Amino acid sequence: MTADATWDPAAPGVLRLPSGRLVRGRALRRPLPDGPAPDFALHLLGRPPADVPWESRWIRWPDFRLPADPADAAEALRTAWARTATERVEVACGGGRGRTGTALACLAVLDGVPGPEAVGYVRRHYAPGAVETPWQRRFVAGFR
C-alpha cells in the first residue's frame, strides 16, 4: 500500500478497522469531504445514485431497512473489504449513519470483530448513532 492509496486516519468519517485497514463512511447528502477521492465506493440507497467519477457499486438498500438482496450486499461488502487493503474505499448512504454504520459494522466482522460486538465497535470508532434499527443490529450480529 502506498501512502496515497489510503485515507488520512485523522480525517472525519474514517474508520480504522482492527487490522489497520481504513474505510471512509459518509453522508451523500453532504458535500464531498476535502482530500482525495475514493478509488471505490459502495452507495447504499433505495434508488440509483448519481454518477461519480470513480468506480462505485450501488446496493439497493432503502432508508432504515436492510438490503433488498442480502446475498448481493454481502458479496459487495466482501469486495469492499478486500479493496481496503490497497485502495481508498468509501461506504455512503443518504445520512451516513444507519445503512453506512451497518455496512461498516459488517466490514468490521470481516476484519475479525465478532458479530455481536461489531455495532459497538463502529459506534465507538465511527459515530455514536451508527446502526439505527434493531433489524440492522441483528443483520450485523448474523453477518458472516
CSV table of N, CA and C in Angstrom, one decimal:
chain,number,residue,atom,x,y,z
A,1,MET,N,0.9,-1.2,0.0
A,1,MET,CA,0.0,0.0,0.0
A,1,MET,C,0.9,1.2,0.0
A,2,THR,N,0.6,2.2,-0.9
A,2,THR,CA,1.4,3.4,-0.9
A,2,THR,C,0.7,4.4,0.0
A,3,ALA,N,1.5,5.4,0.3
A,3,ALA,CA,0.9,6.4,1.3
A,3,ALA,C,-0.3,7.1,0.7
A,4,ASP,N,-0.4,7.3,-0.6
A,4,ASP,CA,-1.5,8.0,-1.2
A,4,ASP,C,-2.7,7.0,-1.6
A,5,ALA,N,-2.6,5.8,-1.2
A,5,ALA,CA,-3.6,4.8,-1.6
A,5,ALA,C,-4.5,4.5,-0.3
A,6,THR,N,-4.4,5.4,0.6
A,6,THR,CA,-5.3,5.2,1.8
A,6,THR,C,-5.8,6.5,2.3
A,7,TRP,N,-6.7,6.5,3.2
A,7,TRP,CA,-7.3,7.7,3.8
A,7,TRP,C,-6.4,8.2,4.9
A,8,ASP,N,-6.5,9.5,5.3
A,8,ASP,CA,-5.9,10.1,6.4
A,8,ASP,C,-6.7,9.5,7.6
A,9,PRO,N,-6.1,8.8,8.5
A,9,PRO,CA,-6.8,8.2,9.6
A,9,PRO,C,-7.4,9.2,10.6
A,10,ALA,N,-6.9,10.5,10.5
A,10,ALA,CA,-7.5,11.5,11.4
A,10,ALA,C,-8.6,12.3,10.7
A,11,ALA,N,-8.9,12.0,9.5
A,11,ALA,CA,-10.0,12.7,8.7
A,11,ALA,C,-11.3,12.3,9.3
A,12,PRO,N,-12.3,13.2,9.3
A,12,PRO,CA,-13.7,12.9,9.7
A,12,PRO,C,-14.3,11.7,8.9
A,13,GLY,N,-14.9,10.8,9.6
A,13,GLY,CA,-15.6,9.7,8.9
A,13,GLY,C,-14.7,8.5,8.6
A,14,VAL,N,-13.4,8.6,8.9
A,14,VAL,CA,-12.5,7.5,8.5
A,14,VAL,C,-12.5,6.5,9.7
A,15,LEU,N,-12.8,5.3,9.4
A,15,LEU,CA,-12.9,4.2,10.4
A,15,LEU,C,-11.6,3.3,10.2
A,16,ARG,N,-10.9,3.1,11.3
A,16,ARG,CA,-9.7,2.2,11.3
A,16,ARG,C,-10.3,0.9,11.8
A,17,LEU,N,-10.2,-0.1,11.0
A,17,LEU,CA,-10.5,-1.5,11.4
A,17,LEU,C,-9.4,-2.1,12.2
A,18,PRO,N,-9.7,-3.2,13.0
A,18,PRO,CA,-8.7,-3.7,13.8
A,18,PRO,C,-7.4,-4.1,13.1
A,19,SER,N,-7.5,-4.5,11.9
A,19,SER,CA,-6.3,-4.9,11.1
A,19,SER,C,-5.4,-3.6,10.7
A,20,GLY,N,-6.0,-2.5,10.9
A,20,GLY,CA,-5.3,-1.2,10.4
A,20,GLY,C,-5.9,-0.7,9.1
A,21,ARG,N,-6.7,-1.5,8.4
A,21,ARG,CA,-7.3,-1.0,7.2
A,21,ARG,C,-8.2,0.2,7.5
A,22,LEU,N,-8.3,1.1,6.5
A,22,LEU,CA,-9.1,2.3,6.7
A,22,LEU,C,-10.2,2.3,5.7
A,23,VAL,N,-11.4,2.8,6.1
A,23,VAL,CA,-12.5,2.9,5.2
A,23,VAL,C,-13.2,4.2,5.6
A,24,ARG,N,-13.7,4.9,4.6
A,24,ARG,CA,-14.4,6.2,5.0
A,24,ARG,C,-15.9,6.0,4.8
A,25,GLY,N,-16.7,6.4,5.9
A,25,GLY,CA,-18.1,6.4,5.8
A,25,GLY,C,-18.5,7.9,5.6
A,26,ARG,N,-19.6,8.1,4.9
A,26,ARG,CA,-20.1,9.5,4.7
A,26,ARG,C,-21.5,9.5,4.3
A,27,ALA,N,-22.1,10.7,4.4
A,27,ALA,CA,-23.4,11.0,4.0
A,27,ALA,C,-23.4,11.6,2.6
A,28,LEU,N,-24.2,11.0,1.7
A,28,LEU,CA,-24.2,11.5,0.3
A,28,LEU,C,-25.0,12.8,0.2
A,29,ARG,N,-25.8,13.2,1.2
A,29,ARG,CA,-26.5,14.4,1.2
A,29,ARG,C,-25.6,15.6,1.6
A,30,ARG,N,-24.4,15.3,2.0
A,30,ARG,CA,-23.4,16.4,2.3
A,30,ARG,C,-22.4,16.5,1.2
A,31,PRO,N,-21.7,17.6,1.1
A,31,PRO,CA,-20.7,17.8,0.1
A,31,PRO,C,-19.5,16.8,0.3
A,32,LEU,N,-18.9,16.5,-0.8
A,32,LEU,CA,-17.7,15.6,-0.7
A,32,LEU,C,-16.7,16.2,0.2
A,33,PRO,N,-16.1,15.4,1.1
A,33,PRO,CA,-15.1,16.0,2.1
A,33,PRO,C,-13.9,16.4,1.3
A,34,ASP,N,-13.1,17.3,1.9
A,34,ASP,CA,-11.8,17.6,1.4
A,34,ASP,C,-10.9,16.4,1.4
A,35,GLY,N,-9.9,16.4,0.5
A,35,GLY,CA,-8.9,15.3,0.5
A,35,GLY,C,-9.1,14.5,-0.8
A,36,PRO,N,-8.4,13.4,-0.9
A,36,PRO,CA,-8.5,12.6,-2.1
A,36,PRO,C,-9.9,11.9,-2.3
A,37,ALA,N,-10.2,11.7,-3.5
A,37,ALA,CA,-11.4,11.0,-3.8
A,37,ALA,C,-11.3,9.5,-3.6
A,38,PRO,N,-12.3,8.8,-3.4
A,38,PRO,CA,-12.2,7.3,-3.2
A,38,PRO,C,-11.8,6.7,-4.5
A,39,ASP,N,-11.2,5.5,-4.4
A,39,ASP,CA,-10.9,4.7,-5.6
A,39,ASP,C,-12.2,3.8,-5.9
A,40,PHE,N,-12.9,3.5,-4.8
A,40,PHE,CA,-14.1,2.7,-5.0
A,40,PHE,C,-15.1,3.1,-3.9
A,41,ALA,N,-16.4,3.1,-4.2
A,41,ALA,CA,-17.4,3.4,-3.3
A,41,ALA,C,-18.6,2.5,-3.3
A,42,LEU,N,-19.2,2.2,-2.2
A,42,LEU,CA,-20.4,1.5,-2.1
A,42,LEU,C,-21.5,2.5,-1.8
A,43,HIS,N,-22.5,2.6,-2.6
A,43,HIS,CA,-23.6,3.5,-2.3
A,43,HIS,C,-24.8,2.7,-1.9
A,44,LEU,N,-25.3,3.0,-0.7
A,44,LEU,CA,-26.4,2.2,-0.1
A,44,LEU,C,-27.7,3.1,-0.1
A,45,LEU,N,-28.5,2.9,-1.1
A,45,LEU,CA,-29.6,3.8,-1.3
A,45,LEU,C,-30.8,3.0,-1.9
A,46,GLY,N,-32.0,3.5,-1.7
A,46,GLY,CA,-33.2,2.9,-2.2
A,46,GLY,C,-33.4,3.0,-3.7
A,47,ARG,N,-32.7,4.0,-4.3
A,47,ARG,CA,-32.8,4.2,-5.7
A,47,ARG,C,-31.4,4.5,-6.2
A,48,PRO,N,-31.2,4.3,-7.5
A,48,PRO,CA,-29.8,4.5,-8.1
A,48,PRO,C,-29.2,5.9,-7.7
A,49,PRO,N,-27.9,5.9,-7.4
A,49,PRO,CA,-27.3,7.1,-7.0
A,49,PRO,C,-26.9,7.9,-8.2
A,50,ALA,N,-26.5,9.1,-8.0
A,50,ALA,CA,-25.9,10.0,-9.0
A,50,ALA,C,-24.6,9.4,-9.5
A,51,ASP,N,-24.2,9.6,-10.7
A,51,ASP,CA,-22.9,9.2,-11.2
A,51,ASP,C,-21.8,9.9,-10.5
A,52,VAL,N,-20.7,9.2,-10.3
A,52,VAL,CA,-19.5,9.7,-9.7
A,52,VAL,C,-18.3,9.4,-10.6
A,53,PRO,N,-17.2,10.2,-10.5
A,53,PRO,CA,-16.1,10.0,-11.4
A,53,PRO,C,-15.1,8.9,-10.9
A,54,TRP,N,-15.5,8.1,-10.0
A,54,TRP,CA,-14.7,6.9,-9.5
A,54,TRP,C,-15.5,5.7,-9.6
A,55,GLU,N,-14.9,4.5,-9.5
A,55,GLU,CA,-15.7,3.3,-9.5
A,55,GLU,C,-16.6,3.2,-8.3
A,56,SER,N,-17.8,2.8,-8.6
A,56,SER,CA,-18.8,2.6,-7.5
A,56,SER,C,-19.7,1.5,-7.8
A,57,ARG,N,-20.4,1.1,-6.7
A,57,ARG,CA,-21.4,0.0,-6.8
A,57,ARG,C,-22.6,0.4,-6.0
A,58,TRP,N,-23.7,0.2,-6.5
A,58,TRP,CA,-25.0,0.5,-5.8
A,58,TRP,C,-25.6,-0.8,-5.2
A,59,ILE,N,-25.9,-0.7,-3.9
A,59,ILE,CA,-26.6,-1.7,-3.3
A,59,ILE,C,-28.0,-1.1,-3.0
A,60,ARG,N,-29.1,-1.7,-3.5
A,60,ARG,CA,-30.4,-1.3,-3.2
A,60,ARG,C,-30.7,-1.5,-1.7
A,61,TRP,N,-30.8,-0.4,-1.0
A,61,TRP,CA,-31.0,-0.5,0.5
A,61,TRP,C,-31.8,0.7,0.9
A,62,PRO,N,-33.1,0.5,1.1
A,62,PRO,CA,-34.0,1.6,1.5
A,62,PRO,C,-33.6,2.1,2.9
A,63,ASP,N,-33.9,3.4,3.1
A,63,ASP,CA,-33.6,4.0,4.4
A,63,ASP,C,-34.2,3.3,5.5
A,64,PHE,N,-33.5,3.1,6.6
A,64,PHE,CA,-34.0,2.4,7.9
A,64,PHE,C,-34.3,0.9,7.7
A,65,ARG,N,-33.9,0.4,6.5
A,65,ARG,CA,-34.2,-1.0,6.3
A,65,ARG,C,-32.9,-1.8,6.1
A,66,LEU,N,-33.1,-3.0,5.5
A,66,LEU,CA,-32.0,-3.9,5.2
A,66,LEU,C,-31.8,-3.9,3.7
A,67,PRO,N,-30.7,-4.5,3.2
A,67,PRO,CA,-30.5,-4.6,1.7
A,67,PRO,C,-31.6,-5.4,1.1
A,68,ALA,N,-32.1,-5.0,-0.1
A,68,ALA,CA,-33.1,-5.7,-0.8
A,68,ALA,C,-32.6,-7.1,-1.2
A,69,ASP,N,-31.3,-7.3,-1.5
A,69,ASP,CA,-30.8,-8.6,-1.8
A,69,ASP,C,-29.6,-8.8,-0.9
A,70,PRO,N,-29.8,-9.5,0.3
A,70,PRO,CA,-28.7,-9.6,1.3
A,70,PRO,C,-27.5,-10.4,0.7
A,71,ALA,N,-27.7,-11.3,-0.2
A,71,ALA,CA,-26.6,-12.1,-0.7
A,71,ALA,C,-25.7,-11.1,-1.6
A,72,ASP,N,-26.3,-10.3,-2.4
A,72,ASP,CA,-25.6,-9.3,-3.3
A,72,ASP,C,-24.9,-8.3,-2.4
A,73,ALA,N,-25.6,-7.9,-1.3
A,73,ALA,CA,-24.9,-6.9,-0.4
A,73,ALA,C,-23.7,-7.6,0.3
A,74,ALA,N,-23.8,-8.8,0.7
A,74,ALA,CA,-22.7,-9.5,1.4
A,74,ALA,C,-21.5,-9.6,0.4
A,75,GLU,N,-21.8,-9.9,-0.8
A,75,GLU,CA,-20.7,-10.0,-1.8
A,75,GLU,C,-20.1,-8.7,-2.1
A,76,ALA,N,-20.9,-7.6,-2.1
A,76,ALA,CA,-20.3,-6.3,-2.3
A,76,ALA,C,-19.5,-5.8,-1.1
A,77,LEU,N,-19.9,-6.2,0.1
A,77,LEU,CA,-19.2,-5.8,1.3
A,77,LEU,C,-17.9,-6.6,1.3
A,78,ARG,N,-17.9,-7.9,0.9
A,78,ARG,CA,-16.6,-8.6,0.9
A,78,ARG,C,-15.6,-8.0,-0.1
A,79,THR,N,-16.2,-7.6,-1.3
A,79,THR,CA,-15.3,-6.9,-2.3
A,79,THR,C,-14.7,-5.6,-1.7
A,80,ALA,N,-15.6,-4.8,-1.1
A,80,ALA,CA,-15.1,-3.5,-0.5
A,80,ALA,C,-14.1,-3.8,0.6
A,81,TRP,N,-14.3,-4.8,1.4
A,81,TRP,CA,-13.3,-5.1,2.5
A,81,TRP,C,-12.0,-5.5,1.9
A,82,ALA,N,-12.0,-6.3,0.8
A,82,ALA,CA,-10.8,-6.8,0.2
A,82,ALA,C,-10.0,-5.6,-0.4
A,83,ARG,N,-10.8,-4.6,-1.0
A,83,ARG,CA,-10.1,-3.5,-1.6
A,83,ARG,C,-9.5,-2.5,-0.6
A,84,THR,N,-10.0,-2.5,0.6
A,84,THR,CA,-9.4,-1.6,1.6
A,84,THR,C,-7.9,-1.9,1.9
A,85,ALA,N,-7.5,-3.1,1.4
A,85,ALA,CA,-6.1,-3.4,1.7
A,85,ALA,C,-5.1,-2.5,0.8
A,86,THR,N,-5.6,-2.0,-0.3
A,86,THR,CA,-4.7,-1.3,-1.2
A,86,THR,C,-5.4,0.0,-1.8
A,87,GLU,N,-6.6,0.2,-1.5
A,87,GLU,CA,-7.3,1.3,-2.1
A,87,GLU,C,-8.1,2.1,-1.1
A,88,ARG,N,-8.5,3.4,-1.5
A,88,ARG,CA,-9.4,4.2,-0.7
A,88,ARG,C,-10.8,3.8,-1.0
A,89,VAL,N,-11.5,3.2,0.0
A,89,VAL,CA,-12.8,2.7,-0.1
A,89,VAL,C,-13.7,3.5,0.7
A,90,GLU,N,-14.9,3.9,0.1
A,90,GLU,CA,-15.9,4.7,0.8
A,90,GLU,C,-17.2,4.0,0.9
A,91,VAL,N,-17.9,4.0,2.0
A,91,VAL,CA,-19.2,3.5,2.1
A,91,VAL,C,-20.1,4.7,2.5
A,92,ALA,N,-21.2,4.8,1.7
A,92,ALA,CA,-22.1,6.0,1.9
A,92,ALA,C,-23.5,5.7,1.7
A,93,CYS,N,-24.4,6.4,2.5
A,93,CYS,CA,-25.8,6.4,2.3
A,93,CYS,C,-26.3,7.8,2.4
A,94,GLY,N,-27.5,8.1,2.4
A,94,GLY,CA,-28.0,9.4,2.5
A,94,GLY,C,-27.5,10.2,3.7
A,95,GLY,N,-27.7,9.6,4.9
A,95,GLY,CA,-27.3,10.4,6.1
A,95,GLY,C,-26.0,9.9,6.7
A,96,GLY,N,-25.4,8.8,6.3
A,96,GLY,CA,-24.1,8.4,6.7
A,96,GLY,C,-24.1,7.7,8.1
A,97,ARG,N,-25.3,7.3,8.6
A,97,ARG,CA,-25.3,6.7,9.9
A,97,ARG,C,-25.9,5.3,9.9
A,98,GLY,N,-27.2,5.1,9.5
A,98,GLY,CA,-27.8,3.8,9.7
A,98,GLY,C,-27.3,2.8,8.7
A,99,ARG,N,-27.5,3.0,7.4
A,99,ARG,CA,-27.1,2.0,6.4
A,99,ARG,C,-25.5,2.0,6.4
A,100,THR,N,-24.9,3.1,6.4
A,100,THR,CA,-23.5,3.2,6.4
A,100,THR,C,-22.9,2.5,7.6
A,101,GLY,N,-23.4,2.8,8.8
A,101,GLY,CA,-22.9,2.2,10.0
A,101,GLY,C,-23.1,0.7,10.0
A,102,THR,N,-24.2,0.2,9.4
A,102,THR,CA,-24.5,-1.2,9.3
A,102,THR,C,-23.4,-1.9,8.4
A,103,ALA,N,-23.2,-1.2,7.3
A,103,ALA,CA,-22.2,-1.8,6.4
A,103,ALA,C,-20.8,-1.7,7.0
A,104,LEU,N,-20.4,-0.6,7.7
A,104,LEU,CA,-19.1,-0.6,8.3
A,104,LEU,C,-19.0,-1.6,9.4
A,105,ALA,N,-20.1,-1.9,10.1
A,105,ALA,CA,-20.0,-3.0,11.1
A,105,ALA,C,-19.8,-4.3,10.5
A,106,CYS,N,-20.4,-4.5,9.3
A,106,CYS,CA,-20.2,-5.8,8.6
A,106,CYS,C,-18.7,-5.9,8.1
A,107,LEU,N,-18.1,-4.8,7.7
A,107,LEU,CA,-16.7,-4.8,7.3
A,107,LEU,C,-15.9,-5.1,8.6
A,108,ALA,N,-16.3,-4.6,9.7
A,108,ALA,CA,-15.6,-4.9,11.0
A,108,ALA,C,-15.6,-6.4,11.3
A,109,VAL,N,-16.8,-7.1,11.0
A,109,VAL,CA,-16.9,-8.5,11.2
A,109,VAL,C,-15.9,-9.2,10.2
A,110,LEU,N,-15.9,-8.8,9.0
A,110,LEU,CA,-15.0,-9.4,8.0
A,110,LEU,C,-13.5,-9.2,8.5
A,111,ASP,N,-13.3,-8.1,9.2
A,111,ASP,CA,-11.9,-7.8,9.7
A,111,ASP,C,-11.6,-8.5,11.0
A,112,GLY,N,-12.5,-9.3,11.5
A,112,GLY,CA,-12.3,-10.1,12.7
A,112,GLY,C,-13.0,-9.7,14.0
A,113,VAL,N,-13.8,-8.7,14.0
A,113,VAL,CA,-14.6,-8.3,15.2
A,113,VAL,C,-15.8,-9.3,15.2
A,114,PRO,N,-16.1,-9.9,16.4
A,114,PRO,CA,-17.2,-10.8,16.5
A,114,PRO,C,-18.5,-10.0,16.2
A,115,GLY,N,-19.5,-10.7,15.4
A,115,GLY,CA,-20.7,-10.0,15.0
A,115,GLY,C,-21.4,-9.3,16.2
A,116,PRO,N,-21.6,-9.9,17.3
A,116,PRO,CA,-22.3,-9.3,18.4
A,116,PRO,C,-21.6,-8.0,18.9
A,117,GLU,N,-20.3,-7.9,18.7
A,117,GLU,CA,-19.5,-6.7,19.1
A,117,GLU,C,-19.3,-5.6,18.1
A,118,ALA,N,-19.6,-5.9,16.8
A,118,ALA,CA,-19.3,-5.0,15.7
A,118,ALA,C,-20.0,-3.7,15.8
A,119,VAL,N,-21.3,-3.7,16.2
A,119,VAL,CA,-22.0,-2.4,16.3
A,119,VAL,C,-21.4,-1.5,17.3
A,120,GLY,N,-21.0,-2.1,18.4
A,120,GLY,CA,-20.3,-1.3,19.5
A,120,GLY,C,-19.0,-0.7,19.0
A,121,TYR,N,-18.3,-1.5,18.2
A,121,TYR,CA,-17.0,-1.1,17.6
A,121,TYR,C,-17.2,0.1,16.7
A,122,VAL,N,-18.2,0.0,15.8
A,122,VAL,CA,-18.4,1.1,14.9
A,122,VAL,C,-19.0,2.4,15.6
A,123,ARG,N,-19.8,2.2,16.6
A,123,ARG,CA,-20.3,3.3,17.4
A,123,ARG,C,-19.2,4.0,18.2
A,124,ARG,N,-18.2,3.3,18.6
A,124,ARG,CA,-17.0,3.9,19.4
A,124,ARG,C,-16.1,4.5,18.4
A,125,HIS,N,-15.8,4.0,17.2
A,125,HIS,CA,-14.8,4.4,16.4
A,125,HIS,C,-15.2,5.2,15.1
A,126,TYR,N,-16.5,5.2,14.9
A,126,TYR,CA,-17.0,5.9,13.7
A,126,TYR,C,-18.1,7.0,14.1
A,127,ALA,N,-19.2,6.6,14.7
A,127,ALA,CA,-20.3,7.5,15.1
A,127,ALA,C,-21.2,6.9,16.1
A,128,PRO,N,-21.4,7.6,17.2
A,128,PRO,CA,-22.3,7.0,18.3
A,128,PRO,C,-23.7,6.6,17.8
A,129,GLY,N,-24.2,7.2,16.8
A,129,GLY,CA,-25.6,6.9,16.3
A,129,GLY,C,-25.6,5.9,15.2
A,130,ALA,N,-24.5,5.3,14.9
A,130,ALA,CA,-24.4,4.4,13.7
A,130,ALA,C,-25.2,3.1,14.0
A,131,VAL,N,-25.8,2.6,13.0
A,131,VAL,CA,-26.7,1.4,13.0
A,131,VAL,C,-27.9,1.7,13.8
A,132,GLU,N,-28.9,2.2,13.1
A,132,GLU,CA,-30.1,2.8,13.7
A,132,GLU,C,-31.2,1.9,14.2
A,133,THR,N,-31.4,0.8,13.6
A,133,THR,CA,-32.6,0.0,13.9
A,133,THR,C,-32.2,-1.4,14.5
A,134,PRO,N,-33.2,-2.0,15.2
A,134,PRO,CA,-32.9,-3.3,15.8
A,134,PRO,C,-32.6,-4.4,14.7
A,135,TRP,N,-33.3,-4.3,13.5
A,135,TRP,CA,-33.1,-5.2,12.4
A,135,TRP,C,-31.7,-5.0,11.8
A,136,GLN,N,-31.2,-3.8,11.8
A,136,GLN,CA,-29.8,-3.6,11.3
A,136,GLN,C,-28.8,-4.2,12.3
A,137,ARG,N,-29.1,-4.1,13.6
A,137,ARG,CA,-28.2,-4.7,14.6
A,137,ARG,C,-28.2,-6.2,14.4
A,138,ARG,N,-29.4,-6.8,14.2
A,138,ARG,CA,-29.5,-8.3,14.0
A,138,ARG,C,-28.8,-8.7,12.7
A,139,PHE,N,-28.9,-7.9,11.7
A,139,PHE,CA,-28.2,-8.2,10.4
A,139,PHE,C,-26.7,-8.3,10.6
A,140,VAL,N,-26.1,-7.3,11.4
A,140,VAL,CA,-24.7,-7.3,11.7
A,140,VAL,C,-24.3,-8.5,12.5
A,141,ALA,N,-25.1,-8.8,13.6
A,141,ALA,CA,-24.8,-9.9,14.5
A,141,ALA,C,-24.7,-11.2,13.8
A,142,GLY,N,-25.5,-11.4,12.7
A,142,GLY,CA,-25.5,-12.6,12.0
A,142,GLY,C,-24.7,-12.6,10.7
A,143,PHE,N,-24.0,-11.5,10.5
A,143,PHE,CA,-23.2,-11.4,9.2
A,143,PHE,C,-22.0,-12.3,9.3
A,144,ARG,N,-21.8,-13.0,8.2
A,144,ARG,CA,-20.6,-13.9,8.1
A,144,ARG,C,-19.8,-13.5,6.8
